[in-house]
Amino acid sequence: MSIRHHIFPEERKQMQREALREAIKRINGPVGFYERWLNEEAQLALTDEAMKVWRPFCSKIWECEDLKEKCYQDHMNRAQSCKGSHVDTCWLGVHNMVCALEDEYGGELVILGGVFRIREWQEEAETLLKSFLDTLPHNQRKEYISAWEQIPEVSEEEVRNYKMRELKSIGRNYLHAIHQLSDFRYKADLTAHDVVIALQVVIAEIEVLKIEMKKAFGIGQRWEDRFENLISACEGHNWYLKARLELEKSHHEEESISKLIYECVDLYSPKAKERGIEIFVDLEQLEAEAGKHMVLTMPMNRTALKNAFSNALDNAIKYSFDGTASKPRWVEIIGKLKKINRVPGYIIAITNLGVGIEEDELEAVFRPGYQGRQRLHTGHAGFGMGLTILKEVVEKHGGQVKISSMCQTRSAWLSTLNIWLPLHGPMGRTKERSDG
Amino acid sequence: MANIAWIEDDHERIGALVRLLEIDGHKILRFRSLEEVRENINKIKKCDAIILDLILPPVEEDPYLGVTLLDELYNEHGFRAPVVVCSLVQNPVVIHRLQELGVTRILTKPVRPSVLHDAVTDALKSIE
């Protein structure tokens, strides 16, 4: 396995896309990354942005499947045999820069950049182009010649001294970014490893002790529960550690918030049903137009947010009173568009009737390990981490979270967890997607 | 009762993890590195099951030496007994590789001894 395995595929793609975007801007031409890392298959990466700066000539080639395949193979072959950096002429008489960079972890990056006609190399280029044109029917040749002539003409000096330098700089920055992230992850993995082993020691010793004592002394349920709570507390800390590590991953993808919520509801509906609790969901969508249903998406770390919502829903069910056939109970999830400080956002309110949180604890319950006084005596296993991680996840997304809890009768409290997320995400991105 | 190879660099610290298997009468052979495994390959090949950690020294060489080791056991030594992976690794690329190699079960640390016990017991039953 190469050093890149510390970086997740989505992160690699994002870093690659950003590097390619920057390269395209700086040399004003399409760029492709050919990457070969230790024990991985070589890949040639191109982006949609590259297509936008393609010359008409390249677009025409790419529209024909056979020519496209031949071009792709030509790029791969030239990249595979490339040593150092040089300017190259492809089989169609088009000029590219080819720049090979190696890194200390056994990775190889070859950047294919630009689509030019180099003034000083015109004769050779025209010869190659003629060979290609001779394979075409007569009536198509003029179109290809006209498109080829639209490829910008540059001097050899400009390509070698200026554009090549830009390409090398981008390649080195990209490799450096890969190393930095991989190194950070590796160190985080090592730290996580030490903490997990410590938890493993404790969990293993306690469970074996519980089993051996039960066998030897016949300990009663109360003692067994105490051992079980100790083990659960350790497992809870492990869950918290993993949730924190998940949150450190910076990649945010555009995802549907309602789909995520419905997935959590599907997950917990059976548990709720067992206790006679129904889950009602009412999520405001974007304005519907002419039969089209607009799906609201926002940039998010889906895994982290789904874990957080799952935990919130689990809490709502856990601390609800049990329902009966004649008196069913409910957990309500309402989603609405809402601006806070003029920032457009979406608020999700999860409400239940049951064990509440006293007024002086409404902030404290978000602290690690804290459990509300009323909830502590319910006998439900909990580690006091769920709301902590929920708050961190929501705030990492640029959002806010609050709890309200109002006493209805002597023992019944109406509690609402309000989660507000900005539509534009933490980095100011948003997209509306129509799936009508 | 079975001979079970436990390939784990922290086996001295987390010895309690396999105690329930020892109580059942299984013999646990402990190895902490790739080097130790290679030196004792004939003993390991005769084992009825393996419990395998993925992070083994030297980690600078390859952070997931357990995967490399598994590859060797299957492809070079023809090992066919069940393998229960017990590791903290959750990297999807690594997990996918393990599934391709055909491990019996993948457990994520920290794991309860009872869970490991049940996984290994089920794995041993599957070859009876």
Coordinates of C-alpha atoms in Angstrom, one line a residue:
Chain A
M1 CA 0.0 0.0 0.0
S2 CA 1.3 3.4 -0.9
I3 CA 1.4 6.5 1.4
R4 CA -1.7 7.7 -0.2
H5 CA -3.9 5.2 1.5
H6 CA -4.1 7.6 4.5
I7 CA -6.1 9.9 2.3
F8 CA -9.6 8.9 1.5
P9 CA -10.7 8.6 -2.2
E10 CA -13.0 11.6 -2.0
E11 CA -10.3 13.8 -0.6
R12 CA -7.8 12.7 -3.3
K13 CA -10.4 13.6 -5.9
Q14 CA -11.0 17.0 -4.4
M15 CA -7.3 17.8 -4.2
Q16 CA -6.8 16.6 -7.7
R17 CA -9.7 18.7 -9.0
E18 CA -8.4 21.8 -7.3
A19 CA -4.8 21.3 -8.6
L20 CA -6.1 20.7 -12.2
R21 CA -8.4 23.8 -11.9
E22 CA -5.4 25.9 -10.9
A23 CA -3.2 24.5 -13.6
I24 CA -5.9 25.1 -16.3
K25 CA -6.2 28.7 -15.2
R26 CA -2.4 29.4 -15.1
I27 CA -1.5 28.0 -18.5
N28 CA -4.8 28.8 -20.2
G29 CA -5.2 25.3 -21.7
P30 CA -6.4 21.8 -20.8
V31 CA -4.4 19.8 -18.3
G32 CA -4.4 16.2 -17.3
F33 CA -2.8 14.4 -14.4
Y34 CA -1.3 11.0 -15.0
E35 CA -0.6 9.4 -11.6
R36 CA 1.1 6.2 -10.7
W37 CA 1.5 5.4 -7.0
L38 CA 3.2 2.4 -5.4
N39 CA 1.0 -0.7 -5.8
E40 CA -1.8 1.2 -7.5
E41 CA -2.9 1.2 -11.2
A42 CA -1.9 4.2 -13.2
Q43 CA -4.7 6.7 -13.9
L44 CA -5.1 9.7 -16.2
A45 CA -7.3 12.3 -14.6
L46 CA -9.1 15.0 -16.6
T47 CA -11.8 17.3 -15.4
D48 CA -14.9 19.0 -16.9
E49 CA -13.0 22.3 -16.6
A50 CA -10.4 20.9 -19.1
M51 CA -13.2 20.3 -21.6
K52 CA -14.3 24.0 -21.3
V53 CA -10.9 25.3 -22.5
W54 CA -10.5 22.6 -25.2
R55 CA -9.9 23.8 -28.6
P56 CA -12.6 23.0 -31.2
F57 CA -10.0 20.6 -32.8
C58 CA -9.7 18.5 -29.6
S59 CA -13.5 18.6 -29.1
K60 CA -14.0 17.2 -32.6
I61 CA -11.5 14.4 -31.9
W62 CA -13.2 13.6 -28.6
E63 CA -16.6 13.3 -30.2
C64 CA -15.5 10.4 -32.3
E65 CA -15.2 7.3 -30.1
D66 CA -12.4 5.7 -32.1
L67 CA -10.3 8.9 -32.2
K68 CA -11.0 9.6 -28.6
E69 CA -9.7 6.1 -27.6
K70 CA -6.6 6.6 -29.8
C71 CA -5.9 10.0 -28.2
Y72 CA -6.4 8.6 -24.7
Q73 CA -3.9 5.8 -25.4
D74 CA -1.5 8.3 -27.0
H75 CA -1.6 10.4 -23.8
M76 CA -1.1 7.4 -21.5
N77 CA 1.8 6.1 -23.6
R78 CA 3.6 9.4 -23.6
A79 CA 3.0 9.8 -19.9
Q80 CA 4.3 6.3 -19.1
S81 CA 7.5 6.8 -21.1
C82 CA 8.2 10.4 -19.9
K83 CA 11.3 11.2 -18.0
G84 CA 12.0 14.7 -16.9
S85 CA 10.1 17.5 -18.6
H86 CA 9.8 18.4 -22.3
V87 CA 7.6 19.7 -25.0
D88 CA 6.0 17.0 -27.1
T89 CA 4.1 16.6 -30.4
C90 CA 1.2 14.3 -30.4
W91 CA 0.1 12.1 -33.4
L92 CA -2.2 14.9 -34.6
G93 CA 0.5 17.6 -34.8
V94 CA -0.7 19.3 -31.6
H95 CA 1.9 20.3 -29.0
N96 CA 1.7 19.5 -25.3
M97 CA 4.0 20.0 -22.3
V98 CA 4.8 16.7 -20.5
C99 CA 6.3 17.1 -17.0
A100 CA 7.3 14.1 -14.8
L101 CA 7.7 14.5 -11.0
E102 CA 8.7 11.8 -8.6
D103 CA 8.2 11.8 -4.8
E104 CA 10.0 10.1 -2.0
Y105 CA 7.1 7.7 -1.3
G106 CA 7.3 6.0 -4.7
G107 CA 4.7 8.0 -6.4
E108 CA 5.0 9.3 -9.9
L109 CA 3.0 12.3 -11.3
V110 CA 3.1 13.2 -15.0
I111 CA 1.3 16.3 -16.0
L112 CA 0.2 16.7 -19.6
G113 CA -0.5 20.4 -20.1
G114 CA -1.7 22.7 -22.8
V115 CA -2.8 22.4 -26.4
F116 CA -0.6 24.6 -28.6
R117 CA 1.0 25.1 -32.0
I118 CA 4.6 26.0 -31.5
R119 CA 5.7 28.4 -34.1
E120 CA 9.2 27.0 -34.6
W121 CA 7.9 23.4 -34.9
Q122 CA 5.3 24.1 -37.6
E123 CA 6.7 21.9 -40.3
E124 CA 6.8 18.7 -38.3
A125 CA 3.3 19.4 -36.9
E126 CA 1.8 20.0 -40.4
T127 CA 3.3 16.7 -41.6
L128 CA 1.7 14.8 -38.8
L129 CA -1.6 16.6 -39.3
K130 CA -1.6 15.7 -43.0
S131 CA -1.1 12.0 -42.2
F132 CA -4.2 12.2 -40.1
L133 CA -6.2 14.2 -42.6
D134 CA -5.4 11.7 -45.4
T135 CA -7.4 9.1 -43.4
L136 CA -10.5 11.2 -43.5
P137 CA -13.1 11.6 -46.2
H138 CA -12.5 14.7 -48.3
N139 CA -15.5 16.6 -47.1
Q140 CA -14.4 16.5 -43.5
R141 CA -10.9 17.7 -44.0
K142 CA -11.6 21.4 -44.2
E143 CA -13.4 21.4 -40.8
Y144 CA -10.5 19.8 -39.1
I145 CA -8.0 22.2 -40.7
S146 CA -10.1 25.2 -39.7
A147 CA -10.3 23.9 -36.1
W148 CA -6.6 23.1 -36.0
E149 CA -5.7 26.6 -37.1
Q150 CA -7.7 27.9 -34.1
I151 CA -5.3 26.3 -31.7
P152 CA -3.2 29.2 -30.3
E153 CA 0.2 29.7 -31.7
V154 CA 3.0 30.3 -29.2
S155 CA 6.8 30.6 -29.3
E156 CA 9.0 27.7 -28.1
E157 CA 10.6 30.1 -25.6
E158 CA 7.2 31.0 -24.0
V159 CA 6.3 27.4 -23.5
R160 CA 9.7 26.2 -22.2
N161 CA 10.5 29.1 -20.0
Y162 CA 7.1 30.3 -18.7
K163 CA 4.3 27.7 -19.1
M164 CA 6.5 24.7 -18.2
R165 CA 7.6 26.5 -15.0
E166 CA 3.9 27.0 -14.0
L167 CA 3.1 23.4 -14.6
K168 CA 6.1 22.1 -12.5
S169 CA 5.1 24.5 -9.7
I170 CA 1.5 23.2 -9.6
G171 CA 2.7 19.6 -9.7
R172 CA 5.1 20.1 -6.8
N173 CA 2.4 21.9 -4.8
Y174 CA 0.0 19.0 -5.4
L175 CA 2.5 16.4 -4.3
H176 CA 3.4 18.4 -1.2
A177 CA -0.3 18.7 -0.3
I178 CA -0.7 14.9 -0.6
H179 CA 2.3 14.3 1.7
Q180 CA 1.1 16.8 4.2
L181 CA -2.3 15.4 4.5
S182 CA -1.1 11.8 4.5
D183 CA 1.5 12.6 7.2
F184 CA -1.1 14.3 9.4
R185 CA -3.4 11.4 9.0
Y186 CA -0.7 8.9 9.8
K187 CA 0.2 10.8 13.0
A188 CA -3.5 11.1 13.9
D189 CA -3.8 7.3 13.3
L190 CA -0.9 6.6 15.6
T191 CA -2.4 8.8 18.4
A192 CA -5.8 7.2 17.9
H193 CA -4.1 3.8 18.0
D194 CA -2.6 4.4 21.4
V195 CA -6.0 5.6 22.9
V196 CA -7.9 2.7 21.4
I197 CA -5.4 0.2 22.8
A198 CA -5.8 1.7 26.2
L199 CA -9.6 1.4 25.9
Q200 CA -9.2 -2.1 24.6
V201 CA -7.2 -3.1 27.7
V202 CA -9.9 -1.8 30.0
I203 CA -12.8 -3.2 28.1
A204 CA -11.2 -6.7 27.8
E205 CA -10.2 -6.8 31.5
I206 CA -13.6 -5.7 32.8
E207 CA -15.6 -8.1 30.7
V208 CA -13.5 -11.0 31.6
L209 CA -13.7 -10.0 35.3
K210 CA -17.5 -9.8 35.0
I211 CA -17.7 -13.3 33.4
E212 CA -15.3 -14.9 35.9
M213 CA -16.9 -13.3 38.9
K214 CA -20.4 -14.3 37.7
K215 CA -19.1 -17.9 37.4
A216 CA -17.2 -18.0 40.6
F217 CA -19.4 -16.0 43.0
G218 CA -22.8 -15.8 41.2
I219 CA -22.9 -12.0 41.3
G220 CA -26.4 -10.5 41.0
Q221 CA -27.9 -8.4 38.3
R222 CA -27.0 -5.1 40.1
W223 CA -23.3 -5.9 39.9
E224 CA -23.5 -7.2 36.4
D225 CA -25.2 -3.9 35.4
R226 CA -22.3 -2.0 37.1
F227 CA -19.7 -3.9 35.1
E228 CA -21.8 -3.4 32.0
N229 CA -22.0 0.4 32.6
L230 CA -18.2 0.5 32.9
I231 CA -17.7 -1.3 29.6
S232 CA -20.4 0.9 27.9
A233 CA -18.6 4.0 29.2
C234 CA -15.4 2.9 27.6
E235 CA -17.2 2.1 24.4
G236 CA -18.8 5.5 24.5
H237 CA -15.5 7.2 24.8
N238 CA -14.3 5.2 21.8
W239 CA -17.3 6.3 19.8
Y240 CA -16.5 9.9 20.8
L241 CA -12.9 9.5 19.6
K242 CA -14.0 8.1 16.3
A243 CA -16.6 10.7 15.8
R244 CA -14.0 13.4 16.5
L245 CA -11.6 11.8 14.0
E246 CA -14.4 11.6 11.4
L247 CA -15.1 15.3 11.9
E248 CA -11.5 16.1 11.2
K249 CA -12.0 15.0 7.6
S250 CA -12.4 18.2 5.6
H251 CA -14.3 16.9 2.6
H252 CA -17.9 18.3 2.2
E253 CA -20.1 17.0 -0.6
E254 CA -23.5 18.3 -1.7
E255 CA -26.1 16.1 -0.1
S256 CA -29.8 16.2 0.4
I257 CA -30.6 17.0 4.1
S258 CA -34.1 15.5 3.9
K259 CA -32.7 12.2 2.5
L260 CA -30.3 12.0 5.4
I261 CA -33.1 12.7 8.0
Y262 CA -35.4 10.0 6.4
E263 CA -32.6 7.5 6.6
C264 CA -32.1 8.2 10.3
V265 CA -35.9 7.8 10.8
D266 CA -35.9 4.5 9.0
L267 CA -33.1 3.3 11.2
Y268 CA -34.9 4.2 14.4
S269 CA -38.5 3.6 13.6
P270 CA -38.5 -0.1 14.7
K271 CA -37.0 0.9 18.1
A272 CA -39.7 3.6 18.5
K273 CA -42.5 1.3 17.5
E274 CA -41.4 -1.2 20.1
R275 CA -42.1 1.5 22.7
G276 CA -45.4 2.6 21.2
I277 CA -43.8 5.8 19.8
E278 CA -44.6 7.2 16.3
I279 CA -42.2 9.4 14.5
F280 CA -43.8 12.3 12.5
V281 CA -41.7 14.1 9.9
D282 CA -42.6 17.3 8.1
L283 CA -39.8 18.8 6.1
E284 CA -40.3 22.0 4.1
Q285 CA -38.9 21.7 0.6
L286 CA -38.0 24.5 -1.8
E287 CA -40.8 26.1 -3.7
A288 CA -42.2 23.6 -6.2
E289 CA -42.5 24.8 -9.8
A290 CA -44.7 23.4 -12.5
G291 CA -44.7 19.9 -11.2
K292 CA -40.9 19.8 -10.4
H293 CA -39.9 18.9 -6.8
M294 CA -36.9 20.9 -5.7
V295 CA -34.5 18.9 -3.5
L296 CA -32.6 21.0 -1.0
T297 CA -29.0 20.1 -0.8
M298 CA -26.1 21.6 1.1
P299 CA -22.4 20.8 1.5
M300 CA -21.9 18.4 4.4
N301 CA -19.7 15.7 5.9
R302 CA -22.5 13.2 5.5
T303 CA -21.1 10.5 7.8
A304 CA -20.5 12.9 10.6
L305 CA -23.9 14.6 10.2
K306 CA -25.8 11.3 9.9
N307 CA -24.2 10.0 13.1
A308 CA -25.1 13.2 14.9
F309 CA -28.7 13.2 13.8
S310 CA -29.0 9.5 14.6
N311 CA -27.8 10.2 18.1
A312 CA -30.3 13.1 18.5
L313 CA -33.2 10.9 17.3
D314 CA -32.1 8.1 19.6
N315 CA -32.1 10.5 22.5
A316 CA -35.5 11.8 21.7
I317 CA -36.9 8.2 21.6
K318 CA -34.9 7.1 24.7
Y319 CA -36.3 9.9 26.9
S320 CA -39.9 9.8 25.6
F321 CA -42.6 8.1 27.7
D322 CA -43.8 4.8 26.4
G323 CA -46.9 4.9 24.3
T324 CA -49.9 2.5 24.5
A325 CA -52.5 1.5 22.0
S326 CA -55.0 3.9 23.6
K327 CA -52.4 6.6 24.2
P328 CA -49.7 6.5 21.6
R329 CA -46.7 8.8 22.0
W330 CA -44.8 10.7 19.3
V331 CA -41.5 12.2 18.3
E332 CA -41.9 15.0 15.9
I333 CA -39.3 16.2 13.3
I334 CA -40.1 19.5 11.7
G335 CA -37.8 21.1 9.1
K336 CA -38.2 24.7 7.9
L337 CA -36.2 27.2 5.9
K338 CA -35.1 29.9 8.3
K339 CA -32.7 32.8 8.2
I340 CA -30.5 33.6 11.2
N341 CA -28.6 36.9 11.1
R342 CA -29.7 37.2 7.5
V343 CA -28.0 34.0 6.6
P344 CA -30.3 31.5 4.8
G345 CA -30.5 28.2 6.6
Y346 CA -32.6 25.2 7.5
I347 CA -33.8 24.5 11.0
I348 CA -34.7 21.0 12.1
A349 CA -36.6 20.7 15.4
I350 CA -36.8 17.3 17.1
T351 CA -39.5 17.3 19.8
N352 CA -40.6 14.7 22.3
L353 CA -42.7 14.4 25.5
G354 CA -41.0 12.7 28.4
V355 CA -38.0 13.1 30.7
G356 CA -36.8 16.7 30.5
I357 CA -33.8 18.8 31.2
E358 CA -34.0 21.5 33.9
E359 CA -33.4 25.1 33.0
D360 CA -30.0 25.5 34.6
E361 CA -28.7 22.5 32.7
L362 CA -29.7 23.5 29.1
E363 CA -26.1 24.6 28.3
A364 CA -24.3 22.1 30.5
V365 CA -25.8 19.1 28.7
F366 CA -23.5 19.9 25.7
R367 CA -20.4 19.3 27.9
P368 CA -18.6 16.0 27.4
G369 CA -19.8 13.4 29.9
Y370 CA -22.6 15.5 31.4
Q371 CA -26.0 13.9 31.8
G372 CA -29.1 15.8 32.9
R373 CA -30.2 15.2 36.5
Q374 CA -33.6 13.9 35.5
R375 CA -32.2 11.7 32.7
L376 CA -29.5 10.2 34.9
H377 CA -32.1 8.4 37.0
T378 CA -34.0 6.9 34.2
G379 CA -31.6 3.9 34.0
H380 CA -31.0 4.3 30.3
A381 CA -27.3 3.6 29.4
G382 CA -25.6 6.7 28.1
F383 CA -22.2 8.3 28.2
G384 CA -23.0 11.9 28.0
M385 CA -21.2 12.3 24.7
G386 CA -24.0 12.4 22.2
L387 CA -25.0 16.0 22.5
T388 CA -21.3 17.1 22.7
I389 CA -20.4 15.6 19.4
L390 CA -23.7 16.8 17.9
K391 CA -22.8 20.3 18.8
E392 CA -19.3 20.0 17.4
V393 CA -20.6 18.5 14.1
V394 CA -23.2 21.2 13.7
E395 CA -20.8 24.0 14.5
K396 CA -18.3 22.5 12.1
H397 CA -21.0 22.9 9.4
G398 CA -21.4 26.6 10.4
G399 CA -24.6 25.9 12.3
Q400 CA -26.1 26.2 15.7
V401 CA -27.8 23.9 18.2
K402 CA -30.1 24.7 21.2
I403 CA -32.3 22.8 23.5
S404 CA -35.5 23.9 25.1
S405 CA -37.3 21.9 27.7
M406 CA -40.6 22.9 29.3
C407 CA -42.4 21.2 32.2
Q408 CA -46.0 20.3 31.2
T409 CA -47.1 18.3 34.2
R410 CA -45.2 17.1 37.3
S411 CA -43.2 14.5 35.4
A412 CA -43.8 15.3 31.7
W413 CA -41.5 17.7 29.8
L414 CA -41.8 18.9 26.2
S415 CA -38.3 19.0 25.0
T416 CA -37.1 20.3 21.6
L417 CA -33.7 20.1 20.1
N418 CA -33.2 22.8 17.4
I419 CA -30.5 22.3 14.8
W420 CA -29.9 25.1 12.4
L421 CA -27.6 24.6 9.4
P422 CA -26.7 27.3 6.9
L423 CA -27.7 26.5 3.3
H424 CA -24.4 27.8 2.0
G425 CA -22.4 25.5 4.2
P426 CA -19.3 26.4 6.1
M427 CA -17.4 27.4 2.9
G428 CA -20.2 29.4 1.3
R429 CA -21.3 26.8 -1.2
T430 CA -24.8 25.6 -2.0
K431 CA -26.7 24.1 -4.9
E432 CA -30.3 23.4 -5.6
R433 CA -30.9 20.3 -7.6
S434 CA -34.1 19.5 -9.4
D435 CA -35.1 15.8 -9.5
G436 CA -38.5 16.3 -11.1
Chain B
M1 CA -9.6 -28.1 21.0
A2 CA -8.0 -25.8 18.5
N3 CA -4.6 -24.2 17.9
I4 CA -5.2 -20.5 17.2
A5 CA -2.4 -18.1 16.0
W6 CA -2.8 -14.6 17.4
I7 CA -0.7 -12.1 15.4
E8 CA -0.8 -8.9 17.5
D9 CA 2.0 -6.6 18.4
D10 CA 0.2 -5.5 21.7
H11 CA -0.7 -9.0 22.8
E12 CA 1.1 -8.5 26.2
R13 CA -1.2 -5.5 27.0
I14 CA -4.5 -6.9 25.7
G15 CA -4.0 -10.5 26.7
A16 CA -7.5 -10.5 28.3
L17 CA -9.0 -10.3 24.8
V18 CA -8.3 -14.0 24.2
R19 CA -8.9 -15.3 27.8
L20 CA -12.4 -16.7 27.1
L21 CA -10.9 -18.7 24.2
E22 CA -8.2 -20.0 26.6
I23 CA -10.9 -20.9 29.2
D24 CA -12.6 -22.9 26.5
G25 CA -9.4 -24.9 26.1
H26 CA -8.0 -23.5 22.9
K27 CA -4.3 -23.0 22.6
I28 CA -3.2 -19.5 21.7
L29 CA 0.1 -19.1 20.0
R30 CA 1.2 -15.4 20.1
F31 CA 3.3 -13.6 17.5
R32 CA 4.0 -9.9 17.5
S33 CA 5.7 -9.0 14.2
L34 CA 6.0 -10.0 10.6
E35 CA 9.5 -11.3 11.3
E36 CA 8.2 -13.6 14.1
V37 CA 5.5 -14.9 11.8
R38 CA 8.0 -15.7 9.0
E39 CA 10.3 -17.5 11.5
N40 CA 7.4 -19.6 12.7
I41 CA 5.5 -20.1 9.5
N42 CA 5.3 -23.9 9.7
K43 CA 3.7 -23.7 13.2
I44 CA 1.2 -21.1 11.9
K45 CA 0.3 -23.1 8.8
K46 CA -0.8 -25.9 11.1
C47 CA -3.1 -23.7 13.1
D48 CA -6.9 -24.1 12.9
A49 CA -7.5 -20.3 12.8
I50 CA -5.8 -17.0 12.9
I51 CA -6.7 -13.8 14.8
L52 CA -4.9 -11.0 13.0
D53 CA -4.1 -7.4 13.7
L54 CA -3.3 -5.2 10.7
I55 CA -0.9 -2.8 12.2
L56 CA 2.3 -4.7 12.8
P57 CA 5.9 -3.6 13.2
P58 CA 7.8 -2.2 11.4
V59 CA 5.1 0.3 10.6
E60 CA 7.4 2.7 8.7
E61 CA 7.8 0.1 6.1
D62 CA 4.1 -0.5 5.5
P63 CA 1.4 0.8 7.9
Y64 CA -0.8 -2.3 7.2
L65 CA 1.7 -5.1 7.3
G66 CA -1.2 -7.5 8.4
V67 CA -2.6 -7.2 4.9
T68 CA 0.7 -8.0 3.3
L69 CA 1.1 -10.9 5.7
L70 CA -2.3 -12.3 4.8
D71 CA -1.5 -12.1 1.1
E72 CA 1.7 -14.1 1.7
L73 CA -0.2 -16.7 3.8
Y74 CA -2.8 -17.2 1.2
N75 CA -0.8 -17.0 -2.0
E76 CA 2.7 -18.2 -1.0
H77 CA 1.9 -20.7 1.7
G78 CA -1.6 -21.9 0.7
F79 CA -3.1 -21.2 4.1
R80 CA -6.8 -21.9 4.1
A81 CA -8.0 -21.9 7.7
P82 CA -10.3 -19.1 8.8
V83 CA -8.9 -15.7 9.6
V84 CA -10.6 -13.2 12.0
V85 CA -9.2 -9.8 11.6
C86 CA -9.2 -7.8 14.9
S87 CA -7.9 -4.3 14.3
L88 CA -8.7 -0.6 14.8
V89 CA -8.3 0.0 11.0
Q90 CA -11.5 1.2 9.3
N91 CA -9.9 2.5 6.1
P92 CA -12.4 1.5 3.4
V93 CA -9.6 0.7 0.9
V94 CA -8.1 -1.7 3.4
I95 CA -11.4 -3.3 4.3
H96 CA -12.2 -3.8 0.7
R97 CA -8.8 -5.6 0.2
L98 CA -9.5 -7.8 3.1
Q99 CA -12.9 -8.8 1.7
E100 CA -11.2 -9.5 -1.6
L101 CA -8.8 -11.8 0.2
G102 CA -11.7 -13.6 1.8
V103 CA -11.2 -13.1 5.5
T104 CA -13.9 -14.8 7.6
R105 CA -14.8 -11.8 9.8
I106 CA -13.5 -8.3 10.5
L107 CA -13.8 -6.9 14.0
T108 CA -13.0 -3.3 14.9
K109 CA -11.1 -2.6 18.1
P110 CA -11.9 -2.0 20.9
V111 CA -13.9 -5.3 20.9
R112 CA -15.3 -7.3 23.8
P113 CA -13.7 -10.6 24.5
S114 CA -17.1 -12.2 24.2
V115 CA -17.5 -10.9 20.7
L116 CA -14.1 -12.1 19.6
H117 CA -14.8 -15.5 21.3
D118 CA -18.1 -15.9 19.4
A119 CA -16.4 -14.9 16.1
V120 CA -13.6 -17.4 16.4
T121 CA -15.9 -20.1 17.7
D122 CA -18.2 -19.6 14.7
A123 CA -15.2 -19.6 12.4
L124 CA -13.9 -22.9 13.8
K125 CA -17.4 -24.5 13.5
S126 CA -17.5 -23.5 9.8
I127 CA -14.6 -25.8 9.1
E128 CA -15.9 -28.8 11.0

